[in-house]
Short mmCIF file of C-alpha atoms in Angstrom, two decimals:
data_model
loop_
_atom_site.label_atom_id
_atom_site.label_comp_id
_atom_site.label_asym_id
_atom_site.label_seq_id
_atom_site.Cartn_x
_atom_site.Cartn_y
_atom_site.Cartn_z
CA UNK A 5 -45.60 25.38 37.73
CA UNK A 6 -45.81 22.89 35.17
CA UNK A 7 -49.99 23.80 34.57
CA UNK A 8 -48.85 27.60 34.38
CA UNK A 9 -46.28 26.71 31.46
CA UNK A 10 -48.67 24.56 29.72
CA UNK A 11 -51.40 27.37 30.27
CA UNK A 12 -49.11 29.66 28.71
CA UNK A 13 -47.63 27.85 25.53
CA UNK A 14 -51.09 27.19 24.83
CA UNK A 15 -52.29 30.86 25.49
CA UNK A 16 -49.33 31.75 23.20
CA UNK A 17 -50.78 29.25 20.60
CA UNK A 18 -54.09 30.46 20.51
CA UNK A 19 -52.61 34.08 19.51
CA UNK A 20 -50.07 32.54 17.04
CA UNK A 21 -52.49 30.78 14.89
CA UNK A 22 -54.69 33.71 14.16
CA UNK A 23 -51.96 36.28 13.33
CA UNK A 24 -50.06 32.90 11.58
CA UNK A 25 -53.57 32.05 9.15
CA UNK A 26 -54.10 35.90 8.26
CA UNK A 27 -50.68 36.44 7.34
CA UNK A 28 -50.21 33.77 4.98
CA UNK A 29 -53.70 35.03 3.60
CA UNK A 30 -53.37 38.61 3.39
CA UNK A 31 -49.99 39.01 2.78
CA UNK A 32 -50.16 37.54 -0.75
CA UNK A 33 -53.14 39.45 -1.84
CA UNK A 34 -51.51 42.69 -3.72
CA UNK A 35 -51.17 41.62 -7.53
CA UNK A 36 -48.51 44.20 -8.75
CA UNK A 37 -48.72 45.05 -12.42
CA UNK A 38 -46.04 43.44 -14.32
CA UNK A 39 -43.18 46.10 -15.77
CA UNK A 40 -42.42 44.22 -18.58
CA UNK A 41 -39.06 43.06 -18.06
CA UNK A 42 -39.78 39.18 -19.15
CA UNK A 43 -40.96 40.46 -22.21
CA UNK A 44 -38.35 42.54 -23.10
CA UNK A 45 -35.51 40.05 -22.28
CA UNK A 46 -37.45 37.57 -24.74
CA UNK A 47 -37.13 39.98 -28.02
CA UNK A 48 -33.62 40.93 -26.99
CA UNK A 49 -32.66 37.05 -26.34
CA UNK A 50 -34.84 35.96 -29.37
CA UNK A 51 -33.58 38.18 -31.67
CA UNK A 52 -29.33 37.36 -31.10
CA UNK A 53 -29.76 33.40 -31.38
CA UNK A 54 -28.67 31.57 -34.76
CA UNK A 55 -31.66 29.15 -36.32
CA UNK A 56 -30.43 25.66 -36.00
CA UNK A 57 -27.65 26.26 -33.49
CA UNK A 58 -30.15 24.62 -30.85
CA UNK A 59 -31.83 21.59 -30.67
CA UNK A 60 -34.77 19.78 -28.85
CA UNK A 61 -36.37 16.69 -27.94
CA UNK A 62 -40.32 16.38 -25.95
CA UNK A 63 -40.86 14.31 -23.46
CA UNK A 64 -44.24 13.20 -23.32
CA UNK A 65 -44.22 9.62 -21.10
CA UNK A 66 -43.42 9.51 -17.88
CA UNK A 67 -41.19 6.49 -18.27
CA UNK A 68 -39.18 8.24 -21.03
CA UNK A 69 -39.11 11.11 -18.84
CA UNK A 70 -37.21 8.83 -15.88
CA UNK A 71 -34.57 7.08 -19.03
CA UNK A 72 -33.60 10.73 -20.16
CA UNK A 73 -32.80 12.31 -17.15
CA UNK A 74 -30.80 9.28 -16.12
CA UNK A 75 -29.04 9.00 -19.42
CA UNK A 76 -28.68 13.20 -18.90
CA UNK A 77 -27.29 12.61 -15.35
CA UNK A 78 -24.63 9.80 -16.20
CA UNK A 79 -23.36 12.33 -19.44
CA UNK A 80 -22.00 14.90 -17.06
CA UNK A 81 -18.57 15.30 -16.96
CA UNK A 82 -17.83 18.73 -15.00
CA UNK A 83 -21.34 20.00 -13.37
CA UNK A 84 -24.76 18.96 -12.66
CA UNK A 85 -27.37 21.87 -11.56
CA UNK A 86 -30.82 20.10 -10.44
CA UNK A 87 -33.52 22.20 -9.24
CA UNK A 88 -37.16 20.57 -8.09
CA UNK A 89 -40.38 22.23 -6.88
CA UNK A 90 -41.32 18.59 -4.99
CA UNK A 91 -38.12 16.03 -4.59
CA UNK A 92 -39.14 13.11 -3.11
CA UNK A 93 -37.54 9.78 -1.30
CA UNK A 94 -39.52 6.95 -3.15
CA UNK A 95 -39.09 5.18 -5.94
CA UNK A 96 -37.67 7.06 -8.69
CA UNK A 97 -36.70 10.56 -6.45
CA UNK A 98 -34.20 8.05 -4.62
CA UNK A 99 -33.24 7.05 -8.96
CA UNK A 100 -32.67 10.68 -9.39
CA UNK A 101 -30.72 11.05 -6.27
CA UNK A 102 -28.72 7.90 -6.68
CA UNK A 103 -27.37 9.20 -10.32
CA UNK A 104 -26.46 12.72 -8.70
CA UNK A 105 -24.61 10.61 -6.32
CA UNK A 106 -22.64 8.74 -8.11
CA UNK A 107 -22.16 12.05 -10.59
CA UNK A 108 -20.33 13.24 -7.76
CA UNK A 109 -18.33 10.00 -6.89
CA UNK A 110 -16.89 10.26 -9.82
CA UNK A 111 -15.98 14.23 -9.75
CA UNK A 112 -18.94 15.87 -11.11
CA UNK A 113 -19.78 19.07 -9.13
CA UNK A 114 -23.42 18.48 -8.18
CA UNK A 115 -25.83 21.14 -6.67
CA UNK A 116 -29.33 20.69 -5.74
CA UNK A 117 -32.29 23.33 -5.21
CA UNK A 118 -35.49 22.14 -3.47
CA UNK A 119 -38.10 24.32 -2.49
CA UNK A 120 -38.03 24.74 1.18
CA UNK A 121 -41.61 23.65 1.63
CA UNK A 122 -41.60 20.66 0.23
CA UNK A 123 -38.73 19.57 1.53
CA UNK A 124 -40.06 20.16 5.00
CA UNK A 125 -43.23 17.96 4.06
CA UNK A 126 -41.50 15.18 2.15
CA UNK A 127 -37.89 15.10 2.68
CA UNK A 128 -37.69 15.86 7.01
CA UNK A 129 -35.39 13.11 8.18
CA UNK A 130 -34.89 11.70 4.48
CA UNK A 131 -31.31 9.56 4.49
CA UNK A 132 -31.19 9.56 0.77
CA UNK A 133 -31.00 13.25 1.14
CA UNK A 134 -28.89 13.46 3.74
CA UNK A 135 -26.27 10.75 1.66
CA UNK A 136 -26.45 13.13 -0.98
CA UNK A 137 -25.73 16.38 0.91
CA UNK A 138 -23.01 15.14 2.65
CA UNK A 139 -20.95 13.47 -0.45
CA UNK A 140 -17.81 15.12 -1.55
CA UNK A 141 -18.45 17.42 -4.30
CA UNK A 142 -22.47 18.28 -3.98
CA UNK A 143 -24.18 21.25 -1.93
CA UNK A 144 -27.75 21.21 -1.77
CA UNK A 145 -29.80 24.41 -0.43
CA UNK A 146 -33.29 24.92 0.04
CA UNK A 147 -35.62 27.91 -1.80
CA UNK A 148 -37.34 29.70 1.49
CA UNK A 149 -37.50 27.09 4.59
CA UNK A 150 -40.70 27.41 6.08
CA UNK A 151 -40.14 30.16 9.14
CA UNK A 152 -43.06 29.99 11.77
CA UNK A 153 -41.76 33.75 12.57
CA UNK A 154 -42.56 34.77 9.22
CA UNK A 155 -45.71 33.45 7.78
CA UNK A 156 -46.46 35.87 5.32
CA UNK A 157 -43.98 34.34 3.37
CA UNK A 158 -44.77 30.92 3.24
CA UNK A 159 -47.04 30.91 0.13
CA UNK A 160 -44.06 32.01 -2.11
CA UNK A 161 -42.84 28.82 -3.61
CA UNK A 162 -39.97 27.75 -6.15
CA UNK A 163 -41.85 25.89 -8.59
CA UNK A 164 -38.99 25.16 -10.89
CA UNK A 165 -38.01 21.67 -12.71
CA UNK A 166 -35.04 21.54 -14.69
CA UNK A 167 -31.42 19.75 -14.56
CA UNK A 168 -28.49 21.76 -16.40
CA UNK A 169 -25.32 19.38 -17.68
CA UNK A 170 -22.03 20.94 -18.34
CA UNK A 171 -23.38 24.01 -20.13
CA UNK A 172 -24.58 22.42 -22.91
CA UNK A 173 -27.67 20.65 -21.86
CA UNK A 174 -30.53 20.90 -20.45
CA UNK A 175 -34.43 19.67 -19.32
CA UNK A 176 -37.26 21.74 -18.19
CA UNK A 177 -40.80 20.83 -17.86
CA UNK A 178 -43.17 20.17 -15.45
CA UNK A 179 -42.45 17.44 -13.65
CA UNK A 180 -42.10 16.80 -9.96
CA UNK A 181 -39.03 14.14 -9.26
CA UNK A 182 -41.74 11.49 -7.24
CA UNK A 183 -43.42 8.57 -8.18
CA UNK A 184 -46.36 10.79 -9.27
CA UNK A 185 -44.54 11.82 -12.51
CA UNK A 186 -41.68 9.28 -13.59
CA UNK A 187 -41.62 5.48 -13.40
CA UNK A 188 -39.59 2.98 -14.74
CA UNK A 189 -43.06 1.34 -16.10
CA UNK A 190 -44.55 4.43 -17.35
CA UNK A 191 -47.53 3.89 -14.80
CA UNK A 192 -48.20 7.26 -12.77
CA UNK A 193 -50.99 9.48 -11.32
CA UNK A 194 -49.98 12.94 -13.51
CA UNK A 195 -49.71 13.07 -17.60
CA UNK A 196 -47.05 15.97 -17.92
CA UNK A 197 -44.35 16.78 -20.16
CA UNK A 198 -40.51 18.30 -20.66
CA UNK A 199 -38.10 19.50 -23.37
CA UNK A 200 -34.38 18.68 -23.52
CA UNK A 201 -32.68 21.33 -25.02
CA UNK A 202 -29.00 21.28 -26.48
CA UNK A 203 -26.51 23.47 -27.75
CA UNK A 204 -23.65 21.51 -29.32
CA UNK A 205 -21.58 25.00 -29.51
CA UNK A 206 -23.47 27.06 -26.92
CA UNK A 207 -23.31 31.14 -26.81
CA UNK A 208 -24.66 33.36 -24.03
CA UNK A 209 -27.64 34.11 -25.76
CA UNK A 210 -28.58 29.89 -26.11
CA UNK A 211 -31.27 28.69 -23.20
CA UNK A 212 -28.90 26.65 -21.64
CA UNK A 213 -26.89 29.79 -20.89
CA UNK A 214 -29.70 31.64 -20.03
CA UNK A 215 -30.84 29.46 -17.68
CA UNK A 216 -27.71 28.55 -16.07
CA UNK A 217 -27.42 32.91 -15.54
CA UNK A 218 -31.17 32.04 -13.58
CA UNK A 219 -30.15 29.33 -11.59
CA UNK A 220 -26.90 31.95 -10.47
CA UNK A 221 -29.22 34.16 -9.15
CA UNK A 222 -31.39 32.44 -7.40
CA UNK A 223 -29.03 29.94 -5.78
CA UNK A 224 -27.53 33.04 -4.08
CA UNK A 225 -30.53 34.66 -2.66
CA UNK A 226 -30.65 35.37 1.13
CA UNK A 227 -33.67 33.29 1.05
CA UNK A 228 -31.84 30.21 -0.38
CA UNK A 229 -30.65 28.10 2.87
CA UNK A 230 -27.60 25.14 2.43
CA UNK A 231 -28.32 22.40 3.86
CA UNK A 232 -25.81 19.96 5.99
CA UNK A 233 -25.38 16.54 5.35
CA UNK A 234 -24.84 13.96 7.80
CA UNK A 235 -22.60 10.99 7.71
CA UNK A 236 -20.42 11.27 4.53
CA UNK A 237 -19.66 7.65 4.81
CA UNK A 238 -23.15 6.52 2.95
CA UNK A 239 -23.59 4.28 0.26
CA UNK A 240 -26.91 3.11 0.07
CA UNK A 241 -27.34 5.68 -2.64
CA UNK A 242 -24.19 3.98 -4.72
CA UNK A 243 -25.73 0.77 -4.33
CA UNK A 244 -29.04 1.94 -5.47
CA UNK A 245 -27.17 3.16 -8.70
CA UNK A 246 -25.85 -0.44 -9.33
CA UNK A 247 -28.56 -1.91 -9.05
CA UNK A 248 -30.34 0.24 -11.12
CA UNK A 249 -27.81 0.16 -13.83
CA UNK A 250 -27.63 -3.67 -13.83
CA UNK A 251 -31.53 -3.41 -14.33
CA UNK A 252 -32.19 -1.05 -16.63
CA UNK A 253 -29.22 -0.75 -18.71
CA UNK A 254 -30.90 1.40 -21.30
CA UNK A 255 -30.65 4.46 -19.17
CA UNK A 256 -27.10 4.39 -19.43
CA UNK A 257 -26.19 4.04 -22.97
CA UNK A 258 -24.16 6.74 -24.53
CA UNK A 259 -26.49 9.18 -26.30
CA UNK A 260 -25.97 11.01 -29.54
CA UNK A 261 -27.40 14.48 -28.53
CA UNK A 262 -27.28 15.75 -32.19
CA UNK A 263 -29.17 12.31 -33.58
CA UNK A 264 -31.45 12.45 -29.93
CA UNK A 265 -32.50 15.95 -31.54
CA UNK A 266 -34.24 18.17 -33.50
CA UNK A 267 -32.66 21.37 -34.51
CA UNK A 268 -35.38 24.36 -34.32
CA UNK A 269 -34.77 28.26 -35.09
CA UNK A 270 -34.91 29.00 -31.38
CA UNK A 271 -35.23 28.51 -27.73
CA UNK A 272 -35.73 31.19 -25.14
CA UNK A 273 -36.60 31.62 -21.55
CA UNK A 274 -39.34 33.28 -19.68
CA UNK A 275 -39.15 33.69 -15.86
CA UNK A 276 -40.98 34.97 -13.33
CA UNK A 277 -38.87 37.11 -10.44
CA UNK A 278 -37.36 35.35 -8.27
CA UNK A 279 -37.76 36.72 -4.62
CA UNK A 280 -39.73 35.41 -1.80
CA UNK A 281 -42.46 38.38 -2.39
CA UNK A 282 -45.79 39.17 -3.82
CA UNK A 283 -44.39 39.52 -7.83
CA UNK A 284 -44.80 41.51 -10.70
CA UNK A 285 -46.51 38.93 -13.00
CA UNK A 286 -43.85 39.16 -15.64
CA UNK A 287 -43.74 35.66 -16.83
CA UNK A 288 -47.63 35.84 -17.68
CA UNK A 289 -47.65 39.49 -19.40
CA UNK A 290 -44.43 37.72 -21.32
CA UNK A 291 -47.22 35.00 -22.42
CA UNK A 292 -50.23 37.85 -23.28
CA UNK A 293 -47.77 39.23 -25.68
CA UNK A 294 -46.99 36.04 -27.27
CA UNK A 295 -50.23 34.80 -27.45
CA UNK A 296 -51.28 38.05 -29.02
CA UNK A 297 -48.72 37.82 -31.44
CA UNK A 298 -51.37 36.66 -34.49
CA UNK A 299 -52.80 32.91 -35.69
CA UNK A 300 -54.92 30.89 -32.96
CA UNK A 301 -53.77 30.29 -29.91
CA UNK A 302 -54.38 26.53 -27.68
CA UNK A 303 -52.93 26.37 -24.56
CA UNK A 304 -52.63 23.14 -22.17
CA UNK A 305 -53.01 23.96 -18.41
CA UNK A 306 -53.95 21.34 -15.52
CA UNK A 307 -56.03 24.58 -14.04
CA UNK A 308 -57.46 28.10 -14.85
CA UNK A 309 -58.06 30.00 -11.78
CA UNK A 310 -57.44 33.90 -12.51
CA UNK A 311 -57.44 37.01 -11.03
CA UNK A 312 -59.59 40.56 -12.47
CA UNK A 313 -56.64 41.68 -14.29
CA UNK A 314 -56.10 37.59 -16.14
CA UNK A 315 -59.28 38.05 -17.36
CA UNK A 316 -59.13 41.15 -18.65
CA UNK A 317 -56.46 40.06 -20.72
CA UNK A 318 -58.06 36.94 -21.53
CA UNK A 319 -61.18 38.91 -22.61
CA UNK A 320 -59.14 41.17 -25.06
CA UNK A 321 -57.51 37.83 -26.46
CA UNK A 322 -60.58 35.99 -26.94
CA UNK A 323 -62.03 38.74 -28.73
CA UNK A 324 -60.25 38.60 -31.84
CA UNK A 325 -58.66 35.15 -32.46
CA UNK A 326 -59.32 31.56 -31.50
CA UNK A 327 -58.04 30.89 -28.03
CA UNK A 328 -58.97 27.42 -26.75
CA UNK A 329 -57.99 25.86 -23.25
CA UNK A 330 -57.74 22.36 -22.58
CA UNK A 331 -57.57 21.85 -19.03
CA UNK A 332 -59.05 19.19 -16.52
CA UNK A 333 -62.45 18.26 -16.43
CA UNK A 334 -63.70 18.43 -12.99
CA UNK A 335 -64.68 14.77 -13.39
CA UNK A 336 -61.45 13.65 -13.55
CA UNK A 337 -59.14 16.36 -12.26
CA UNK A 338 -56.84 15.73 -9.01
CA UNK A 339 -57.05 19.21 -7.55
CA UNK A 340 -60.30 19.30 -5.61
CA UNK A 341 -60.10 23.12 -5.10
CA UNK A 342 -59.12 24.09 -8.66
CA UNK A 343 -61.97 22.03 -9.89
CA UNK A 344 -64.22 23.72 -7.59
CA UNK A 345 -62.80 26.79 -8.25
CA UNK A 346 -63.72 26.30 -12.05
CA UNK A 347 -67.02 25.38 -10.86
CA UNK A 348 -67.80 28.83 -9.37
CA UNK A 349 -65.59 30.50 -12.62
CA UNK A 350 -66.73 29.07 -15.29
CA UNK A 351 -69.46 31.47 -16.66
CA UNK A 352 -66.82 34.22 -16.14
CA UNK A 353 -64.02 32.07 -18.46
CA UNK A 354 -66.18 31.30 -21.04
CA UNK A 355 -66.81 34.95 -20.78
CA UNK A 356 -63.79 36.03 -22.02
CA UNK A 357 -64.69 34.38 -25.38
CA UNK A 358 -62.60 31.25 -25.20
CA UNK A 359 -63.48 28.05 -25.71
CA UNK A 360 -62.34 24.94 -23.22
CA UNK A 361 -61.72 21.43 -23.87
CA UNK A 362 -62.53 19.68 -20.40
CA UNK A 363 -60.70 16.62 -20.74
CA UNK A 364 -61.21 12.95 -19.25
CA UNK A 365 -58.47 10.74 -20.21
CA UNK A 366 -57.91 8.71 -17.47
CA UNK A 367 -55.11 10.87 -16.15
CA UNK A 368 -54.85 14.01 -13.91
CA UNK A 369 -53.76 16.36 -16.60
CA UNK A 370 -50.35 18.64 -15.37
CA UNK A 371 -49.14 19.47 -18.45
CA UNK A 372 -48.55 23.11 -19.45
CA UNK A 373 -47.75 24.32 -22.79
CA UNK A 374 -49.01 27.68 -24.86
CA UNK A 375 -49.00 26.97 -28.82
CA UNK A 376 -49.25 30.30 -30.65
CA UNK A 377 -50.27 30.04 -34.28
CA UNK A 378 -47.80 27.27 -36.17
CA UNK A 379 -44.59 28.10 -34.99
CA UNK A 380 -44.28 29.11 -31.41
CA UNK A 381 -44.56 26.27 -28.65
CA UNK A 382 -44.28 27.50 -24.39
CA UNK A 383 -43.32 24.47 -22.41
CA UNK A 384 -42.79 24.44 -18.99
CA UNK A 385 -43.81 24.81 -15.58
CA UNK A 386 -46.35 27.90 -15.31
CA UNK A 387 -50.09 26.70 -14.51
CA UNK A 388 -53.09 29.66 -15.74
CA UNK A 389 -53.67 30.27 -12.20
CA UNK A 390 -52.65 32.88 -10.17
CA UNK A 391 -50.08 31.29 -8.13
CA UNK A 392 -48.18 31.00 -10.95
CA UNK A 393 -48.53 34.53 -12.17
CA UNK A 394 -47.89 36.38 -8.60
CA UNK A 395 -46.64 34.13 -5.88
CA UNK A 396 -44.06 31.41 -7.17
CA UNK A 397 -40.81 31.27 -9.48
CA UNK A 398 -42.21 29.75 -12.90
CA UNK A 399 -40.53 29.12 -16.03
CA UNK A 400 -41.40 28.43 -19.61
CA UNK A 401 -39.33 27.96 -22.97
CA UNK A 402 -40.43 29.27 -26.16
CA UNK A 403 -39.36 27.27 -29.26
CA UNK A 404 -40.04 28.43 -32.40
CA UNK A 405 -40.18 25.63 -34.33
CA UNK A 406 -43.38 24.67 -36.57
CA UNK A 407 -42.48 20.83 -36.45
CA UNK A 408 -42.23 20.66 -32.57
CA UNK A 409 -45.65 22.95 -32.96
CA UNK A 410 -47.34 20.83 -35.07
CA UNK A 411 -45.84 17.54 -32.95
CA UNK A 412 -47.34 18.87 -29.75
CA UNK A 413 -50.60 20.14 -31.87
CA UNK A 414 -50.94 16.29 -32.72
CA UNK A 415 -50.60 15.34 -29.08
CA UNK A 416 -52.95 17.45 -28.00
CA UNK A 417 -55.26 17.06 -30.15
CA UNK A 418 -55.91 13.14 -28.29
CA UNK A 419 -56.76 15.25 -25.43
CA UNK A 420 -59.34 17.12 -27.43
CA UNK A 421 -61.35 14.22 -28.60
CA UNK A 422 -60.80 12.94 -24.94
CA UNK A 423 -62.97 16.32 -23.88
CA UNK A 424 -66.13 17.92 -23.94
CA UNK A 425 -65.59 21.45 -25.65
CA UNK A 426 -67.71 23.96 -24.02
CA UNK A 427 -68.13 27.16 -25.81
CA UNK A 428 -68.62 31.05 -24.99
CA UNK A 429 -72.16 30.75 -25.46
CA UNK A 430 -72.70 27.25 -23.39
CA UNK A 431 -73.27 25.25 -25.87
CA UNK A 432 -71.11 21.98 -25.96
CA UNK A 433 -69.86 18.56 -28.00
CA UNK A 434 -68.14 15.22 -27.45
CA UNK A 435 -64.89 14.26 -28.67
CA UNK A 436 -64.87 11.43 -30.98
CA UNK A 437 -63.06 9.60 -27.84
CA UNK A 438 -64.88 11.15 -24.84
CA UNK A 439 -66.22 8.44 -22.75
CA UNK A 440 -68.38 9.98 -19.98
CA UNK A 441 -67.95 9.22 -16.59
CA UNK A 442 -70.46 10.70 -13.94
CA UNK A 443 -69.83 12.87 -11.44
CA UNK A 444 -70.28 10.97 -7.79
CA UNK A 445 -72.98 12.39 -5.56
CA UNK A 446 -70.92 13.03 -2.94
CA UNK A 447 -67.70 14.62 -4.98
CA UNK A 448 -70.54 16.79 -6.75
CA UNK A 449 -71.76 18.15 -3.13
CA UNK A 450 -68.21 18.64 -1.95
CA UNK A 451 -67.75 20.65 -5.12
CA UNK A 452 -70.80 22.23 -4.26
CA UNK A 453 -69.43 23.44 -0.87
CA UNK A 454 -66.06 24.21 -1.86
CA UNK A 455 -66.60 26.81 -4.61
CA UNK A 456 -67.81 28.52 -2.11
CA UNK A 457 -65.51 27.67 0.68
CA UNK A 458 -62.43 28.85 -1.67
CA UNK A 459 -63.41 32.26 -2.49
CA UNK A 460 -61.51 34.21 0.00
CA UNK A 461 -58.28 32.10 -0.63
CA UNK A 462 -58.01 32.07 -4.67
CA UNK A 463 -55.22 33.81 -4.77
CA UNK A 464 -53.20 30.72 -2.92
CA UNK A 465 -54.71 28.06 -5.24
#
């Protein structure tokens, strides 16, 4: 009897995994056309705000990145909203989760979004989590738990990062909460960056608001699940916190939001929909318009891995203004498929009639950000790939601002004479600071295999 079951669960197995693999492939394969809707909330939303009634600050180092969302944390005084593509239990996710904590000790109303795959890799079994979702005051769900009865829907991801404060505050980037993108030393595997945004007076038509109206619609989706804490009587997380505050007492100095600041004429956000479905690329038609919008265009992106209709848009970009991409050079990049994948791309890129800044800087590059001429600046989590554009939730804020433009333009520009620019017509130069490193034998013939290897799957990437 006990053969004949085992016979059986495997037989079962042996159909699942078939039907399971070309479900999560196919499913995701349609690329809608995008309806426009992103754009059009962006010149509605863009054209009610007041210059100067918003304010920002970039976060470019990953130890400043940890200090701010602290000292953002320990400001609440009535609510806390913390959403995170990739949450983790070490090091500084446990930071993170020992600030909500006490937030919520001390009658802040805390609630925490994690995407449901992630948590299922990093966060099964994690006390720190379950501390945190059983405290008084906090609910924590989870953006579409992996189902084994429905894998067709396991590639669509939340890949939001943001925290909201009592309506008036907020950060967005794109930064995982792990050890891979904030320390307390400033020593991690990613470069990446955020914005703080805040709106001493804020009006519905302020990011923060428009956010928080995002967050409200996505934390009630069917496909949002709570999650149940277990024993509320925890406290390693409180004890964490006091420690932590007895060591690093700058993360818990007041802050003077307005003096922490820089007022800018404007800060609006793009999103991508929001359902566990194949999308209408909304966010990234949002970005074609704004890139097309006139002066030359440099955009930041850890990968480029598009789809026919990407680089048909790229192509009528490149075509009549200066559109440059610094992204990862596939001697240094962390993403073994992307870098393949822009192996087998690359004639088709340059193409388009774009140039590309591969960068080696010592650093996996994950920072995305579009600069459009000297005024607009996109910051947030949306890679040029076409995850991003079909399959996950993304979001980006515009600021138009030409000092935060020409800050991040000066930032960037590091990168640049980190790279070796590679134009449309193959020819390329070294950055004043480029310092080659050679490509290993044996990561060159994985790379060789791979680029072929991840054809049929781009679309996942």
């Amino acid at each position: 009897m006990k053969k004949r079951i085992c016979a059986l669960l495997l037989a079962a197995v042996l159909v699942y995994m078939p039907y399971a693999l070309a479900a999560a492939i196919l499913t995701p394969l349609n690329h809608p056309a995008a309806q426009g809707t992103a754009w059009a909330a962006y010149e509605q939303e863009a054209a009610a705000q007041t210059p100067g009634a918003q304010r920002v600050r970039v976060l470019e180092h990953s130890d400043e990145a940890l200090l701010w969302r602290l000292r953002l944390i320990g400001s609440a005084r009535e609510e806390i909203i913390f959403s995170s593509f990739d949450l983790r239990a070490d090091e500084s996710g446990q930071d993170v989760m020992a600030a909500l904590r006490e937030a919520a000790a001390r009658g802040v109303r805390v609630r925490v979004l994690v995407d449901g795959m992630n948590a299922r890799l990093n966060l099964q079994g994690s006390a720190a989590l379950q501390e945190l979702a059983a405290a008084e005051n906090v609910e924590v769900r989870l953006y579409n738990p992996v189902d084994l009865l429905r894998p067709g829907e396991i590639n669509y991801r939340m890949h939001d990062k943001y925290i909201l404060v009592d309506g008036s505050l907020c950060l967005l980037g794109g930064r995982n909460t792990n050890d891979r993108f904030l320390s307390r030393t400033g020593q991690t595997e990613n470069d990446d960056r955020d914005v703080l945004v805040y709106a001493p007076q804020p009006d519905e038509h302020c990011a923060v608001r428009q956010l928080e109206n995002y967050f409200a619609t996505i934390w009630s989706l069917e496909e949002t699940r709570p999650v149940t804490g277990g024993d509320s009587g925890g406290t390693a997380l409180l004890e964490r916190y006091a420690a932590l505050r007895s060591g690093w007492p700058e993360a818990f100095e007041p802050v003077d939001w307005s003096g922490a600041t820089t007022p800018v004429d404007g800060v609006t956000l793009l999103h991508n929909p929001v359902g566990a479905e194949n999308k209408t690329p909304e966010l990234w038609d949002a970005l074609v318009h704004l890139m097309g919008q006139g002066g030359d265009v440099l955009v930041q992106t850890p990968y480029l891995i598009c789809s026919s209709a990407m680089y048909d848009d790229l192509r009528a970009l490149g075509g009549g203004r200066e559109l440059a991409f610094v992204t990862n050079s596939v001697e240094g990049g962390a993403n073994l498929f992307g870098c393949a994948d822009y192996l087998g791309q690359k004639e088709k890129i340059l193409g388009c009639g774009v140039e590309v800044y591969e960068t080696l800087c010592g650093h996996s590059l994950h920072t995305k950000a579009v600069l459009v001429g000297d005024r607009l600046s996109v910051i947030g989590s949306f890679n040029m790939d076409m995850r991003s554009a079909y399959l996950d939730t993304e979001l980006m804020l515009v600021i138009d601002s030409p000092e935060i433009n020409a800050q991040l333009r000066g930032v960037i520009a590091d990168y640049q004479a980190s790279s070796r620019l590679v134009r449309p017509d193959g020819t390329q130069t070294e950055g004043t600071a480029y310092v080659d490193v050679p490509l290993p034998a044996g990561k060159r013939a994985l790379y060789g295999v791979l680029r072929y290897l991840v054809r049929p799957i781009r679309h996942l990437l």
